[in-house]
Amino acid sequence: MEVNPPKQEHLLALKVMRLTKPTLFTNIPVTCEEKDLPGDLFNQLMRDDPSTVNGAEILMLGEMLTLPQNFGNIFLGETFSSYISVHNDSNQVVKDILVKVLKPLDVKTKFYNAESDLSSVTDEVFLEAQIQNITTSPMFMEKVSLEPSIMYNVAELNSVNQAGECVTTFGSRAYLQPMDTRQYLYCLKPKKEFAEKAGIIKGVTVIGKLDIVWKTNLGERGRLQTSQLQRMAPGYGDVRLSLEAIPDTVNLEEPFHITCKITNCSSERTMDLVLEMCNTNSIHWCGISGRQLGKLHPSSSLCLALTLLSSVQGLQSISGLRLTDTFLKRTYEYDDIAQVCVVSSAIKVES
């Protein structure tokens, strides 16, 4: 029995000659405050170091240039010049030759569905893009933009308004150090002509694609475009229940009011609905359970005012609503509809 299997010989010999620019010398700054034990020793050593930048010694990049000691890495989206020589050293025919390219960035996306207006069915979508520099050198992020699909308009949420001037949330320096991650946020809102379709659409929806442009040492430009980003749109089923109005804070064991909106999401079928209100350990509904709401035509809505009270303090979840379609004998359950803060009435009076 062979313990170590024989090594597989490569059939091809690959030689690459690359035209590479010199890179800026990098060092690791070591510093401390003057009140620490070394005092100004570390800072003085960095000022005396000829490789550091005068007046900016704590920066990793220096003023000297270094010649490359090896070929380096070829990253996806980066422009480079080279000669590639592939020679078949065997007596066999080799097919489907593939040259792999490393990724310079690791891109992860998350989608968040938010209702822009409780009285409408047009939902906004928030996209969070996490971009990580997985190379060994810093990057200057020149542009990170989202190109939306034809159904959406996009707004970038990566800047704030200070004294009438738009300032990026990442500060004045747009450098991304090796293995560092930066988060970008975008808000997508359906266009008016697609608003009704985008609000209740089911299945996978195409959002758009990210366009990322960066520069490495000495200004080499790289560009990367993701494939079309897709998210699973929330499905509301046949009946959608949303809140029109709800108080933030209520008194313990005192009735409060909420307003619900019930929408028939079906495009063909009329429903005959019955509302049941089931009490929980902390939430108690006031009124008649099992009352008829009447017929609800396709794509139509009705608003309903309900009264309830809480017997437990703290943050309580509103649950226990049941809608039954008498035509199909189908019941829809709605729990954890919203949360409300319940405080003692005595505490509220004292405050």
PDB file of C-alpha atoms in Angstrom, residues 83 117 226:
ATOM      1  CA  TYR A  83       3.233  38.031 -22.340  1.00  0.00           C
ATOM      2  CA  ASP A 117     -45.916  54.320   3.397  1.00  0.00           C
ATOM      3  CA  THR A 226     -21.228  42.405 -10.496  1.00  0.00           C
TER       4      THR A 226
END
